[in-house]
Coordinates of C-alpha atoms and ligand atoms in Angstrom, one line a residue:
M1 CA 19.9 -3.1 -7.8
S2 CA 16.6 -1.3 -8.2
T3 CA 13.8 -3.3 -9.8
N4 CA 11.8 -0.2 -10.6
R5 CA 8.8 -1.9 -9.0
T6 CA 6.8 -1.2 -5.8
F7 CA 3.8 -2.8 -4.2
T8 CA 0.7 -0.9 -2.9
M9 CA -2.6 -1.6 -1.1
I10 CA -5.5 0.8 -1.1
K11 CA -6.5 0.3 2.5
P12 CA -10.0 -0.5 3.9
D13 CA -10.8 3.1 4.8
A14 CA -10.2 4.4 1.3
V15 CA -12.1 1.5 -0.3
A16 CA -15.1 2.1 2.1
N17 CA -15.1 5.8 1.4
G18 CA -15.3 5.3 -2.4
H19 CA -11.8 6.4 -3.3
I20 CA -10.6 3.4 -5.4
G21 CA -11.1 5.1 -8.7
S22 CA -9.6 8.5 -7.7
I23 CA -6.5 6.8 -6.2
I24 CA -5.9 4.6 -9.2
N25 CA -6.3 7.7 -11.4
D26 CA -3.7 9.6 -9.3
I27 CA -1.3 6.6 -9.6
T28 CA -1.6 6.2 -13.3
H29 CA -1.4 10.0 -13.9
A30 CA 1.9 10.0 -11.9
G31 CA 3.3 7.7 -14.5
F32 CA 3.1 4.3 -12.8
K33 CA 2.3 1.3 -14.9
I34 CA 0.0 -1.4 -13.4
I35 CA 1.7 -4.8 -13.5
A36 CA -0.8 -6.6 -11.3
L37 CA -4.1 -5.6 -9.7
K38 CA -6.5 -7.4 -7.3
Y39 CA -9.6 -6.6 -5.2
T40 CA -9.5 -8.8 -2.1
K41 CA -9.8 -9.0 1.6
L42 CA -7.2 -10.0 4.2
S43 CA -8.0 -12.4 7.0
A44 CA -6.7 -11.3 10.4
E45 CA -4.1 -14.1 10.1
K46 CA -2.9 -12.9 6.7
A47 CA -2.9 -9.2 7.8
G48 CA -0.8 -10.3 10.8
E49 CA 1.6 -12.1 8.5
F50 CA 1.9 -9.1 6.2
Y51 CA 2.7 -6.7 9.0
A52 CA 4.8 -9.2 11.0
I53 CA 7.7 -6.6 10.8
H54 CA 5.6 -4.4 13.2
K55 CA 4.8 -7.1 15.7
A56 CA 6.6 -5.4 18.6
R57 CA 5.0 -2.0 18.0
P58 CA 2.2 -0.9 20.3
F59 CA -0.2 -0.3 17.4
Y60 CA 0.3 -3.8 15.9
H61 CA -3.0 -5.3 17.1
D62 CA -5.1 -2.3 15.9
L63 CA -3.2 -2.3 12.6
V64 CA -4.0 -6.0 12.0
S65 CA -7.6 -5.6 13.0
F66 CA -8.0 -2.5 10.7
M67 CA -6.3 -4.1 7.7
S68 CA -8.6 -7.1 7.9
S69 CA -11.8 -5.0 8.5
G70 CA -12.8 -4.7 4.9
P71 CA -11.8 -5.2 1.3
I72 CA -8.5 -3.7 -0.1
V73 CA -7.0 -3.3 -3.5
A74 CA -3.5 -4.7 -4.0
A75 CA -1.2 -3.8 -6.9
I76 CA 2.3 -4.1 -8.2
L77 CA 3.4 -0.9 -9.9
E78 CA 6.3 0.0 -12.2
K79 CA 8.2 3.3 -12.7
E80 CA 11.8 4.4 -12.7
N81 CA 12.9 4.8 -9.0
A82 CA 9.5 3.3 -8.0
I83 CA 9.9 3.0 -4.3
E84 CA 11.0 6.6 -3.7
E85 CA 8.6 8.1 -6.3
F86 CA 5.6 6.2 -4.9
R87 CA 6.4 7.2 -1.2
K88 CA 6.5 10.8 -2.5
L89 CA 3.1 10.4 -4.2
I90 CA 1.4 8.9 -1.1
G91 CA 2.9 11.4 1.5
A92 CA 3.8 11.0 5.2
T93 CA 2.4 8.2 7.3
N94 CA 0.4 10.7 9.3
P95 CA -2.0 12.4 6.9
A96 CA -1.9 15.6 9.1
E97 CA 1.8 15.8 8.1
A98 CA 1.4 14.7 4.4
A99 CA 2.3 17.3 1.8
E100 CA -0.4 19.1 -0.3
G101 CA -1.6 17.0 -3.2
T102 CA -0.4 13.6 -1.9
I103 CA -2.8 10.7 -1.7
R104 CA -2.8 10.6 2.1
Q105 CA -3.4 14.3 2.3
K106 CA -6.3 14.0 0.0
Y107 CA -8.0 10.7 1.1
A108 CA -6.8 9.8 4.6
K109 CA -8.2 10.8 7.9
S110 CA -5.8 9.5 10.6
I111 CA -2.5 7.8 11.1
D112 CA -4.1 4.3 11.5
A113 CA -6.6 4.7 8.7
N114 CA -4.2 6.3 6.2
A115 CA -5.7 5.2 2.9
I116 CA -2.7 3.5 1.2
H117 CA 0.4 1.4 1.7
G118 CA 3.7 1.8 -0.2
S119 CA 6.7 -0.5 0.1
D120 CA 9.7 0.9 1.8
S121 CA 12.5 -1.0 -0.1
D122 CA 13.1 -3.0 -3.3
E123 CA 13.4 -6.1 -1.1
N124 CA 10.1 -5.6 0.7
A125 CA 8.3 -4.7 -2.6
Q126 CA 9.4 -8.1 -3.9
I127 CA 8.2 -9.9 -0.8
E128 CA 4.9 -8.0 -0.6
G129 CA 4.2 -8.5 -4.3
D130 CA 4.8 -12.2 -3.9
F131 CA 2.4 -12.3 -0.9
F132 CA -0.5 -11.4 -3.2
F133 CA 0.4 -12.3 -6.8
T134 CA 1.6 -15.4 -8.6
A135 CA 3.9 -15.0 -11.7
D136 CA 1.0 -15.5 -14.2
E137 CA -1.0 -12.7 -12.6
R138 CA 1.6 -10.1 -13.6
F139 CA 1.5 -8.4 -17.0
Ligands
ATP201 P1 2.7 1.6 5.2 O1 3.7 0.6 5.5 O2 1.3 1.2 5.5 O3 2.9 2.1 3.8 P2 4.3 3.6 6.4 O4 5.5 2.9 5.8 O5 4.2 5.0 6.1 O6 3.0 2.9 6.1 P3 5.0 2.2 8.8 O7 5.9 2.7 9.8 O8 5.4 1.1 7.9 O9 4.4 3.4 8.0 O10 3.7 1.7 9.6 C1 2.7 0.9 9.0 C2 1.4 1.3 9.4 O11 1.2 1.3 10.8 C3 1.1 2.8 9.0 O12 0.7 3.0 7.7 C4 0.0 3.2 10.0 O13 -1.3 2.8 9.5 C5 0.4 2.3 11.2 N1 1.1 3.2 12.1 C6 2.4 3.6 12.1 N2 2.7 4.3 13.1 C7 1.6 4.4 13.9 C8 1.3 5.0 15.1 N3 2.3 5.8 15.8 N4 0.1 4.9 15.6 C9 -0.9 4.2 14.9 N5 -0.6 3.6 13.8 C10 0.6 3.7 13.3
MG202 MG1 5.8 0.8 5.9

């Protein structure tokens, strides 16, 4: 069953480059409702936990070190068919392959510093949202 919710993070590169406002603008203009929102920073340990699914990949260490290198913005978003719609809005993992007008095409510079995260399934959206937000932080 679809929950119509997804989880996102504006990654350290996009925060450092001053894109928080533009990205939130794109997200709300695309029809997503903000359910929860937080400006925070991941420790290396927490980033490792969040991306544990990629532990065996060659880029895991760089990914964890990048994701803990500076502040991020975490959010839970709601829209019909949220997972798929949001993946469409952010574009391909590699910004060089991301479609025109997508968030990664507009704000990301490389496959490792790719501006934004979007959950890949309802199950992971639930897990990732729970990682950052308690029940009384959602509206
Ligand atoms: P995210 O989970 O961050 O939304 P994604 O679902 O598009 O991204 P994943 O396959 O889940 O892509 O990879 C997680 C992250 O790991 C990517 O966003 C990217 O920053 C990094 N990554 C993925 N593939 C590579 C690669 N080949 N080289 C370097 N970094 C990579
Ligand atoms: Mg992913």
